[in-house]
Coordinates of N, CA and C and ligand atoms in Angstrom, one line a residue:
M1 N 3.6 -4.1 22.4 CA 3.9 -4.4 21.1 C 2.7 -4.1 20.2
N2 N 2.5 -3.7 19.4 CA 1.6 -3.8 18.4 C 0.8 -5.3 18.0
K3 N -0.4 -5.0 17.5 CA -1.0 -6.9 17.3 C -1.4 -6.9 16.0
K4 N -0.9 -7.6 14.6 CA -2.1 -7.8 13.6 C -2.4 -9.4 13.6
G5 N -3.5 -9.6 13.3 CA -3.8 -10.9 12.8 C -3.2 -11.7 11.8
F6 N -2.4 -12.6 11.9 CA -1.8 -13.2 10.6 C -2.7 -14.2 10.2
I7 N -3.0 -14.4 8.9 CA -3.9 -15.3 8.2 C -3.3 -16.1 7.2
F8 N -2.9 -17.7 7.5 CA -2.1 -18.2 6.4 C -3.3 -18.9 5.7
D9 N -3.1 -19.0 4.4 CA -3.7 -19.9 3.6 C -2.9 -21.4 3.6
L10 N -3.8 -22.5 3.4 CA -2.9 -23.6 3.4 C -2.3 -23.9 2.1
D11 N -2.6 -24.3 1.2 CA -2.4 -25.0 0.0 C -1.8 -24.2 -1.0
G12 N -0.3 -24.5 -1.5 CA 0.3 -23.4 -1.8 C 1.0 -22.3 -1.2
V13 N 0.6 -22.3 0.1 CA 1.3 -21.1 1.0 C 2.2 -22.1 2.0
I14 N 1.7 -22.7 2.9 CA 2.3 -23.5 3.9 C 3.0 -24.9 3.3
V15 N 2.0 -25.5 2.2 CA 2.4 -26.6 1.9 C 2.2 -26.6 0.6
D16 N 2.9 -27.5 -0.5 CA 3.0 -27.4 -1.8 C 1.8 -28.4 -2.1
T17 N 0.8 -28.4 -1.7 CA -0.7 -29.8 -1.8 C -1.2 -29.1 -3.3
A18 N -0.9 -27.9 -3.8 CA -1.4 -27.3 -4.9 C -1.1 -28.7 -6.3
K19 N -0.1 -28.9 -5.9 CA 0.4 -30.0 -7.0 C -0.2 -31.2 -7.0
Y20 N -1.0 -31.6 -5.7 CA -1.3 -32.9 -5.5 C -2.9 -32.4 -6.0
H21 N -3.6 -31.5 -5.9 CA -4.9 -31.3 -6.4 C -4.9 -31.3 -7.7
F22 N -4.0 -30.6 -8.3 CA -4.1 -30.5 -9.8 C -3.9 -32.2 -10.4
L23 N -3.0 -32.8 -9.9 CA -2.8 -34.2 -10.4 C -4.4 -35.0 -10.2
A24 N -4.5 -34.6 -9.2 CA -6.1 -35.6 -8.3 C -7.1 -35.1 -9.6
W25 N -7.1 -33.7 -9.6 CA -8.3 -33.0 -10.6 C -8.0 -33.7 -12.1
R26 N -6.6 -33.7 -12.7 CA -6.5 -34.1 -13.9 C -7.0 -35.5 -14.2
K27 N -6.5 -36.4 -13.4 CA -6.6 -37.6 -13.3 C -8.2 -38.0 -13.6
L28 N -8.9 -37.4 -12.6 CA -10.4 -37.3 -12.2 C -11.3 -36.8 -13.8
A29 N -10.6 -35.5 -14.2 CA -11.2 -35.1 -15.3 C -11.4 -36.1 -16.5
N30 N -10.1 -36.7 -16.5 CA -9.8 -37.6 -17.5 C -10.3 -38.6 -18.1
T31 N -11.0 -39.0 -16.8 CA -11.9 -40.2 -16.7 C -13.1 -40.0 -17.3
I32 N -13.3 -38.6 -17.6 CA -14.7 -38.2 -18.2 C -14.4 -37.7 -19.5
G33 N -13.1 -37.7 -19.7 CA -13.0 -37.2 -21.1 C -12.6 -35.6 -21.2
V34 N -12.2 -35.5 -20.2 CA -12.1 -33.6 -20.1 C -10.4 -33.7 -19.6
D35 N -10.2 -32.5 -20.3 CA -8.7 -32.2 -20.1 C -8.3 -30.7 -19.7
F36 N -7.3 -30.3 -18.8 CA -7.3 -29.0 -18.9 C -6.0 -28.7 -18.4
T37 N -5.4 -27.3 -18.5 CA -3.7 -27.4 -18.6 C -3.6 -26.6 -17.2
E38 N -2.0 -26.4 -17.2 CA -2.0 -25.8 -15.7 C -2.4 -24.5 -15.4
V39 N -2.2 -23.6 -16.8 CA -2.8 -22.4 -16.7 C -4.2 -22.0 -16.1
Q40 N -5.4 -23.2 -16.9 CA -6.6 -23.4 -16.4 C -6.7 -23.7 -14.7
N41 N -5.8 -24.7 -14.4 CA -5.7 -24.8 -12.8 C -5.4 -23.6 -12.2
E42 N -4.8 -22.6 -12.4 CA -4.7 -21.5 -11.5 C -6.3 -21.3 -11.1
Q43 N -7.2 -21.3 -12.1 CA -8.4 -21.0 -11.5 C -9.4 -22.0 -10.6
L44 N -8.6 -23.0 -10.3 CA -9.0 -24.0 -9.5 C -8.7 -23.8 -7.9
K45 N -7.1 -22.8 -7.9 CA -6.6 -22.9 -6.5 C -7.5 -22.2 -5.6
G46 N -7.3 -22.1 -4.3 CA -8.5 -21.6 -3.5 C -10.1 -21.6 -3.6
V47 N -10.1 -22.4 -4.5 CA -11.6 -22.6 -5.0 C -12.2 -23.8 -4.2
S48 N -13.4 -24.0 -3.8 CA -13.9 -25.1 -3.1 C -14.2 -26.4 -4.0
R49 N -14.1 -27.4 -3.5 CA -14.1 -28.7 -4.1 C -15.5 -29.0 -5.1
V50 N -16.4 -28.2 -4.6 CA -17.6 -28.3 -5.5 C -17.3 -27.1 -7.0
R51 N -17.0 -26.3 -6.5 CA -16.9 -25.2 -7.4 C -15.9 -25.7 -8.5
S52 N -14.7 -26.2 -8.0 CA -13.8 -26.6 -8.9 C -14.3 -27.8 -10.0
L53 N -15.1 -28.5 -9.6 CA -15.7 -29.9 -10.4 C -16.6 -29.0 -11.2
Q54 N -17.5 -28.0 -11.0 CA -18.3 -27.3 -11.9 C -17.6 -26.8 -12.9
K55 N -16.7 -26.2 -12.4 CA -15.5 -25.2 -13.8 C -14.8 -26.7 -14.6
I56 N -14.4 -27.6 -14.1 CA -13.9 -28.6 -14.7 C -15.3 -29.1 -16.1
L57 N -16.4 -29.3 -15.3 CA -17.3 -29.8 -16.3 C -17.6 -28.5 -17.2
A58 N -17.6 -27.6 -16.7 CA -17.9 -26.5 -17.9 C -17.0 -26.4 -18.7
W59 N -15.4 -26.2 -18.4 CA -14.3 -26.5 -19.7 C -14.8 -27.6 -20.7
G60 N -15.1 -28.6 -20.2 CA -15.3 -29.7 -20.9 C -17.0 -29.7 -21.5
K61 N -17.8 -28.8 -21.4 CA -19.1 -28.6 -21.8 C -19.7 -30.1 -21.4
K62 N -19.4 -30.4 -20.0 CA -20.2 -31.8 -20.0 C -21.3 -31.6 -18.8
S63 N -22.5 -32.2 -18.8 CA -23.8 -32.0 -17.5 C -23.9 -33.5 -17.0
I64 N -23.7 -33.4 -15.9 CA -24.0 -34.7 -15.1 C -25.0 -34.9 -14.5
S65 N -25.3 -36.0 -13.6 CA -26.4 -35.9 -12.8 C -25.9 -35.8 -11.2
E66 N -26.9 -35.4 -10.2 CA -26.4 -34.7 -8.9 C -25.2 -36.1 -8.3
E67 N -26.2 -37.5 -8.5 CA -25.4 -38.5 -8.1 C -24.0 -38.5 -8.6
Q68 N -23.7 -38.4 -9.7 CA -22.6 -38.6 -10.4 C -21.7 -37.6 -10.0
F69 N -22.0 -36.4 -9.5 CA -21.4 -35.0 -9.2 C -20.6 -35.7 -7.8
A70 N -21.5 -36.1 -7.1 CA -20.9 -36.6 -5.5 C -20.1 -37.4 -5.9
Q71 N -20.2 -38.6 -6.6 CA -19.3 -39.4 -7.0 C -18.1 -39.2 -7.1
L72 N -18.1 -38.4 -8.4 CA -16.7 -37.6 -9.0 C -16.0 -36.9 -7.7
M73 N -16.6 -36.2 -7.1 CA -16.0 -35.4 -5.8 C -15.4 -36.4 -4.9
G74 N -16.1 -37.7 -4.6 CA -15.5 -38.4 -3.7 C -14.1 -39.2 -4.1
M75 N -14.4 -39.5 -5.5 CA -13.5 -40.4 -6.1 C -11.9 -39.2 -6.0
K76 N -12.3 -38.0 -6.3 CA -11.0 -36.8 -6.6 C -10.6 -37.1 -4.7
N77 N -11.4 -36.9 -3.8 CA -10.6 -36.6 -2.6 C -10.2 -38.0 -2.2
E78 N -10.6 -39.1 -2.7 CA -9.8 -40.5 -2.4 C -8.3 -40.5 -2.8
D79 N -8.3 -40.0 -4.0 CA -7.3 -40.0 -4.8 C -6.1 -38.9 -4.1
Y80 N -7.1 -37.6 -3.8 CA -6.2 -36.6 -3.3 C -5.3 -37.0 -1.9
L81 N -6.2 -37.6 -1.2 CA -5.8 -38.1 0.5 C -4.9 -39.3 0.0
S82 N -4.7 -40.1 -1.4 CA -3.4 -41.2 -1.2 C -2.4 -40.3 -1.4
Y83 N -1.9 -38.8 -1.8 CA -1.1 -38.5 -1.9 C -0.7 -37.6 -0.3
I84 N -1.8 -37.4 0.4 CA -1.5 -36.5 1.7 C -1.1 -37.5 2.9
D85 N -1.5 -38.8 2.6 CA -0.9 -39.7 3.5 C 0.5 -39.7 3.6
G86 N 1.2 -39.6 2.3 CA 2.9 -39.6 2.4 C 3.5 -38.6 2.7
M87 N 2.6 -37.2 2.9 CA 3.4 -36.3 3.6 C 4.0 -36.0 4.8
G88 N 5.1 -35.4 5.1 CA 5.6 -35.1 6.2 C 6.4 -33.8 6.2
Q89 N 7.1 -33.3 7.4 CA 7.4 -32.1 7.8 C 8.4 -31.6 6.5
D90 N 8.9 -32.6 5.6 CA 10.0 -32.2 4.8 C 8.9 -31.5 3.6
E91 N 7.8 -31.5 3.7 CA 6.9 -31.0 2.7 C 6.4 -29.4 2.9
I92 N 7.0 -28.9 4.1 CA 6.5 -27.7 4.3 C 7.5 -26.7 3.7
L93 N 7.0 -25.7 3.1 CA 7.3 -24.9 2.1 C 8.6 -24.1 2.9
P94 N 9.7 -23.6 2.0 CA 10.9 -22.8 2.4 C 10.5 -21.6 3.3
D95 N 11.1 -21.8 4.8 CA 11.0 -20.9 5.6 C 9.5 -20.5 6.1
V96 N 8.7 -21.0 5.6 CA 7.4 -21.2 6.5 C 7.5 -21.1 7.7
S97 N 8.0 -22.2 8.3 CA 8.4 -22.5 9.9 C 9.1 -21.4 10.6
R98 N 10.3 -20.6 9.8 CA 11.2 -19.4 10.2 C 10.0 -18.1 10.7
I99 N 9.1 -18.1 9.6 CA 8.3 -16.9 9.6 C 7.2 -17.3 10.6
L100 N 6.6 -18.0 10.9 CA 5.7 -19.0 11.6 C 6.7 -18.5 13.1
D101 N 7.5 -19.0 13.5 CA 8.3 -19.0 14.9 C 8.6 -17.6 14.9
C102 N 8.7 -16.6 14.2 CA 9.4 -15.1 14.3 C 7.9 -14.6 14.6
L103 N 6.6 -14.6 14.3 CA 5.6 -14.2 14.8 C 4.8 -14.7 16.1
I104 N 5.4 -15.8 16.5 CA 5.2 -16.5 17.8 C 5.9 -15.8 18.4
E105 N 7.4 -15.5 18.6 CA 8.1 -14.9 19.3 C 7.6 -13.4 19.7
K106 N 7.1 -12.7 18.8 CA 6.5 -11.6 18.5 C 5.3 -11.6 19.4
N107 N 4.6 -12.6 19.6 CA 3.5 -12.7 20.2 C 2.2 -12.3 19.3
Q108 N 2.5 -12.6 17.9 CA 1.2 -12.0 17.1 C 0.5 -13.3 17.0
P109 N -1.0 -13.0 16.9 CA -1.9 -14.2 16.7 C -2.1 -14.8 15.2
I110 N -1.8 -16.1 15.4 CA -1.9 -16.7 13.9 C -3.1 -17.6 13.7
S111 N -3.8 -17.6 12.6 CA -4.8 -18.2 11.8 C -4.5 -18.8 10.7
L112 N -5.5 -20.2 10.4 CA -5.5 -20.8 9.3 C -6.5 -20.4 8.7
G113 N -6.3 -19.8 7.2 CA -7.6 -19.7 6.7 C -7.9 -20.1 5.2
S114 N -8.3 -21.6 5.3 CA -7.9 -22.6 4.1 C -9.6 -22.9 3.7
A115 N -9.5 -23.0 2.2 CA -11.1 -23.7 1.7 C -10.7 -24.8 1.9
S116 N -9.5 -25.8 2.4 CA -9.7 -27.1 2.1 C -10.4 -27.7 3.4
K117 N -11.1 -29.2 3.1 CA -11.9 -29.6 3.8 C -10.6 -30.6 4.8
N118 N -9.7 -30.8 4.2 CA -8.6 -31.5 4.8 C -7.7 -30.9 5.3
A119 N -7.9 -29.8 5.6 CA -6.9 -28.9 6.2 C -5.9 -29.3 7.6
R120 N -7.4 -29.8 8.4 CA -6.7 -30.2 9.6 C -5.5 -31.4 9.6
I121 N -6.0 -32.6 8.9 CA -5.5 -33.8 8.6 C -4.1 -33.4 8.0
I122 N -3.9 -32.1 7.0 CA -2.6 -31.7 6.8 C -1.7 -31.3 7.4
L123 N -2.3 -30.0 8.5 CA -1.5 -29.5 9.5 C -0.7 -30.8 10.7
E124 N -1.9 -31.5 10.7 CA -1.1 -32.6 11.5 C 0.2 -33.5 11.0
K125 N -0.2 -33.8 9.5 CA 0.7 -34.5 9.0 C 2.1 -33.7 9.1
V126 N 2.1 -32.6 8.9 CA 3.2 -31.7 8.9 C 3.5 -31.1 10.4
A127 N 2.8 -31.5 11.2 CA 3.2 -31.2 12.7 C 3.2 -29.7 12.8
L128 N 2.3 -28.9 12.3 CA 2.4 -27.6 12.7 C 1.2 -27.0 13.2
R129 N 0.4 -27.9 13.6 CA -0.9 -27.7 14.4 C -0.8 -26.7 15.2
D130 N 0.3 -27.2 16.1 CA 0.4 -26.1 17.4 C 0.8 -24.6 17.0
K131 N 1.0 -24.7 16.4 CA 1.5 -23.1 15.8 C 0.4 -21.9 15.6
F132 N -0.9 -22.6 15.5 CA -2.0 -21.9 15.1 C -2.7 -21.7 16.4
D133 N -3.4 -20.3 16.7 CA -3.9 -20.0 17.8 C -5.6 -20.5 17.3
A134 N -5.9 -20.4 15.8 CA -7.2 -20.8 15.2 C -7.0 -21.2 14.0
I135 N -7.9 -22.0 13.9 CA -8.1 -22.9 12.2 C -9.4 -22.7 11.8
V136 N -9.7 -21.9 10.7 CA -10.7 -22.0 10.1 C -10.6 -22.6 8.6
D137 N -11.2 -23.5 8.4 CA -11.1 -24.1 7.1 C -12.5 -24.5 6.2
G138 N -12.6 -25.3 4.9 CA -13.4 -25.7 4.3 C -14.8 -26.2 5.1
N139 N -14.5 -26.4 6.3 CA -15.6 -27.0 6.9 C -16.6 -26.2 7.8
D140 N -15.8 -24.6 8.0 CA -16.5 -24.0 8.6 C -17.3 -22.9 8.2
V141 N -16.8 -22.6 6.6 CA -17.6 -21.7 6.1 C -18.5 -22.2 5.0
S142 N -19.4 -21.2 4.6 CA -20.5 -21.7 3.7 C -20.2 -20.8 2.1
N143 N -19.3 -19.8 2.3 CA -19.0 -19.6 1.1 C -17.8 -19.2 0.8
A144 N -17.6 -20.0 -0.5 CA -15.8 -19.9 -0.6 C -15.2 -19.0 -1.1
K145 N -14.1 -19.1 -1.2 CA -13.1 -17.5 -1.8 C -13.7 -17.6 -3.2
P146 N -13.8 -16.4 -3.7 CA -13.1 -14.9 -3.3 C -14.1 -14.3 -2.3
D147 N -15.0 -15.0 -1.9 CA -16.2 -14.7 -0.8 C -14.9 -14.6 0.5
P148 N -15.1 -13.1 1.1 CA -14.1 -13.1 2.5 C -14.4 -13.9 3.8
E149 N -15.5 -14.6 3.7 CA -16.2 -15.3 4.9 C -14.8 -16.2 5.7
V150 N -14.1 -16.6 5.3 CA -13.0 -17.7 5.7 C -12.2 -16.9 6.3
F151 N -11.8 -15.6 5.9 CA -11.0 -14.6 6.3 C -11.4 -13.9 7.6
L152 N -12.8 -13.6 7.4 CA -13.6 -12.9 8.4 C -13.5 -13.4 9.6
M153 N -13.7 -14.7 9.6 CA -14.1 -15.7 10.3 C -12.9 -15.9 11.3
A154 N -11.8 -15.9 10.4 CA -10.1 -16.3 11.2 C -10.1 -15.0 12.0
A155 N -10.3 -13.7 11.5 CA -10.2 -12.3 12.0 C -11.0 -12.5 13.6
K156 N -11.9 -13.0 13.2 CA -13.0 -13.2 14.4 C -12.5 -13.8 15.4
S157 N -11.7 -15.1 15.0 CA -11.3 -15.9 16.1 C -10.4 -15.5 16.8
L158 N -9.7 -14.5 16.2 CA -7.9 -14.1 16.8 C -8.6 -13.0 17.3
N159 N -9.9 -12.6 17.5 CA -10.2 -11.3 17.8 C -9.7 -10.1 17.8
I160 N -9.4 -10.1 16.4 CA -8.8 -8.8 15.8 C -9.5 -8.4 14.5
A161 N -9.6 -7.3 14.6 CA -10.5 -6.4 13.4 C -9.9 -6.4 12.3
A162 N -10.8 -6.8 11.0 CA -10.6 -7.4 9.6 C -9.1 -6.5 9.2
D163 N -9.6 -5.0 9.5 CA -8.3 -4.1 8.7 C -7.0 -4.1 9.6
K164 N -6.9 -5.0 10.6 CA -5.6 -5.1 11.2 C -5.2 -6.8 10.9
C165 N -5.7 -7.2 10.0 CA -5.2 -8.7 9.6 C -4.2 -8.7 8.3
V166 N -3.4 -9.3 8.3 CA -2.5 -9.8 7.1 C -2.8 -11.0 6.4
V167 N -3.0 -11.2 5.4 CA -3.1 -12.5 4.8 C -2.2 -13.1 3.6
F168 N -1.7 -14.4 3.9 CA -0.8 -14.8 2.9 C -1.7 -15.6 2.0
E169 N -1.4 -15.5 0.5 CA -2.1 -16.2 -0.2 C -1.5 -16.5 -1.4
D170 N -1.6 -17.6 -2.2 CA -1.3 -18.1 -3.4 C -2.3 -18.1 -4.7
S171 N -3.5 -17.8 -4.2 CA -4.4 -17.8 -5.3 C -5.1 -16.6 -5.6
V172 N -5.4 -16.2 -7.0 CA -6.2 -15.0 -7.4 C -7.6 -14.7 -6.5
A173 N -8.1 -15.9 -6.2 CA -9.4 -16.4 -5.4 C -9.2 -15.6 -4.0
G174 N -8.2 -16.0 -3.5 CA -7.9 -15.8 -2.2 C -7.5 -14.4 -1.8
V175 N -6.6 -13.7 -3.0 CA -6.2 -12.4 -2.7 C -7.4 -11.5 -2.6
E176 N -8.1 -11.8 -3.6 CA -9.5 -11.1 -4.1 C -10.1 -10.8 -2.9
A177 N -10.3 -12.2 -2.1 CA -11.0 -12.3 -0.8 C -10.6 -11.5 0.4
A178 N -9.2 -11.4 0.3 CA -8.6 -10.9 1.5 C -8.9 -9.1 1.1
N179 N -8.6 -8.9 -0.2 CA -8.6 -7.2 -0.4 C -10.1 -6.8 -0.4
V180 N -11.4 -7.8 -0.6 CA -12.6 -7.5 -0.2 C -12.7 -7.4 1.5
A181 N -12.3 -8.1 2.1 CA -12.2 -7.9 3.8 C -11.2 -6.5 4.2
D182 N -10.9 -6.2 3.5 CA -10.1 -5.0 3.7 C -8.7 -5.5 4.6
M183 N -8.2 -6.4 4.2 CA -7.1 -6.8 5.1 C -5.6 -6.7 4.0
I184 N -4.5 -6.9 4.7 CA -3.3 -6.4 4.0 C -3.2 -8.0 3.1
S185 N -3.0 -7.8 1.6 CA -2.9 -9.2 0.9 C -2.0 -9.3 0.7
I186 N -1.2 -10.5 0.9 CA 0.2 -11.0 0.8 C 0.4 -12.2 -0.3
G187 N 0.6 -11.7 -1.8 CA 0.7 -12.9 -2.9 C 1.9 -13.8 -2.4
I188 N 1.6 -15.1 -2.7 CA 3.1 -16.2 -2.6 C 2.7 -16.6 -4.1
G189 N 4.0 -16.3 -4.5 CA 4.0 -16.9 -6.1 C 4.2 -16.0 -7.1
D190 N 3.6 -16.1 -8.2 CA 3.9 -15.1 -9.5 C 3.1 -13.6 -9.5
A191 N 4.3 -12.9 -9.6 CA 3.9 -11.4 -9.1 C 2.8 -10.9 -10.4
E192 N 2.8 -11.5 -11.4 CA 1.8 -11.2 -12.8 C 0.4 -11.8 -12.6
I193 N 0.6 -13.0 -12.1 CA -1.1 -13.5 -11.6 C -1.6 -13.1 -10.3
L194 N -0.5 -13.1 -9.3 CA -1.2 -12.3 -8.1 C -1.0 -10.5 -7.9
H195 N -1.4 -10.2 -9.3 CA -1.1 -8.6 -9.1 C -1.9 -7.5 -8.3
E196 N -3.1 -8.4 -8.0 CA -3.7 -7.6 -7.4 C -3.4 -7.3 -5.7
A197 N -2.5 -8.3 -5.4 CA -2.2 -8.3 -3.9 C -1.3 -7.1 -3.7
D198 N -1.5 -6.6 -2.2 CA -0.7 -5.4 -1.9 C 1.1 -5.6 -2.1
Y199 N 1.6 -6.9 -1.4 CA 2.6 -7.4 -1.9 C 2.7 -8.9 -2.5
V200 N 3.8 -8.8 -3.1 CA 3.9 -10.2 -3.9 C 5.3 -10.9 -3.4
F201 N 5.6 -11.9 -3.1 CA 6.8 -12.6 -2.8 C 6.8 -13.8 -3.5
N202 N 7.9 -14.4 -4.1 CA 8.1 -15.6 -4.5 C 7.5 -16.4 -3.8
D203 N 8.5 -16.6 -2.6 CA 8.1 -17.6 -1.4 C 8.5 -17.0 -0.3
F204 N 8.3 -17.6 1.0 CA 8.8 -17.1 2.4 C 10.0 -16.4 2.4
T205 N 10.9 -17.2 1.5 CA 12.5 -16.9 1.9 C 12.9 -15.6 1.3
E206 N 12.1 -14.8 0.9 CA 12.1 -13.6 0.4 C 11.6 -12.5 1.4
I207 N 10.7 -13.0 2.6 CA 10.2 -12.4 3.5 C 11.3 -12.1 4.7
S208 N 11.6 -10.7 4.9 CA 12.4 -10.8 6.1 C 12.0 -10.5 7.4
T209 N 12.6 -10.5 8.5 CA 12.0 -10.2 9.8 C 11.6 -8.8 9.7
Q210 N 12.6 -7.8 9.3 CA 12.1 -6.4 9.3 C 10.9 -6.1 8.7
F211 N 10.6 -6.9 7.4 CA 9.0 -6.6 6.8 C 8.1 -7.3 7.7
I212 N 8.2 -8.0 8.2 CA 7.4 -8.4 9.3 C 7.0 -7.4 10.3
E213 N 8.0 -6.9 10.8 CA 8.2 -5.7 12.0 C 7.3 -4.8 11.1
E214 N 7.6 -4.4 10.4 CA 6.8 -3.3 9.4 C 5.7 -3.4 9.3
L215 N 5.1 -4.6 8.9 CA 3.5 -5.0 9.1 C 3.0 -4.9 10.2
I216 N 3.8 -5.4 11.6 CA 3.3 -5.3 13.1 C 2.8 -4.0 13.3
N217 N 3.6 -3.0 12.8 CA 3.6 -1.5 13.2 C 2.9 -0.6 12.4
K218 N 2.3 -1.3 11.0 CA 1.5 -0.5 10.2 C 0.4 -0.2 11.1
K219 N 0.2 1.2 10.6 CA -1.2 1.3 11.3 C -2.5 1.1 10.8
Ligands
LIG301 P1 -10.6 -29.9 -0.3 P2 -6.7 -23.5 0.0 C1 -8.2 -24.8 -1.4 O1 -7.1 -24.5 0.0 C2 -7.1 -25.3 -2.6 O2 -6.3 -24.5 -3.0 C3 -8.2 -25.7 -3.6 O3 -7.6 -26.0 -5.0 C4 -9.3 -26.7 -2.9 O4 -10.1 -27.1 -4.3 C5 -9.7 -26.1 -1.8 O5 -8.8 -25.8 -1.0 C6 -10.9 -27.3 -1.3 O6 -10.0 -28.4 -0.8 O7 -11.1 -30.6 -1.8 O8 -9.1 -30.8 0.5 O9 -11.5 -29.7 0.5 O10 -5.6 -22.8 -1.0 O11 -7.5 -22.1 0.4 O12 -5.8 -23.7 1.5
LIG302 MG1 -3.8 -21.5 -1.7

């Protein structure tokens, strides 16, 4: 059987931690007198922690010392981790497990490709760690999405050529990264926001086994 490398983003694709990032960033921003909307939050999805805080500061036209920057990042992560702590298998997004099992059954290599430095903790929390052949996350890369580094590294870990990889992504930055890497990009979310993706589905319940088979057999 043909083989493709299947690369999954984490936040917003496997689990809905995007909502926790939003809550934690907004609370943090409010402590320095900055607020932002859910629409602006789209720009924080898939983006690294450092880049997220830079964007929030730019929105609020704030400039702070390096020391304060590090302190704020620490505060945000602590708050975010308090949400993560309560996570369990019930937070796996609908039909993610079905698709992972379908790929495993078809002997397709699977990697995580996440910007998050908390990715491993989250996968353990929701008991999905064993489904992945490789994990590439924010601790492994030096360039954040939309740079394709995280996905190229994932392809390499799976020993599959980049143009034989399929990426599931919920963020604009991630879809762009997958496209730059010459991979098949599958947006999970709003088709208007993710219009640059090769395919878009609202969630995994819309993805059929037949579609997965077509991807595997694609030239
Ligand atoms: P952390 P993904 C990304 O994860 C999130 O979408 C993004 O909002 C977050 O800022 C980034 O991880 C860094 O996360 O603070 O946990 O290191 O979507 O690439 O799985
Ligand atoms: Mg994401």
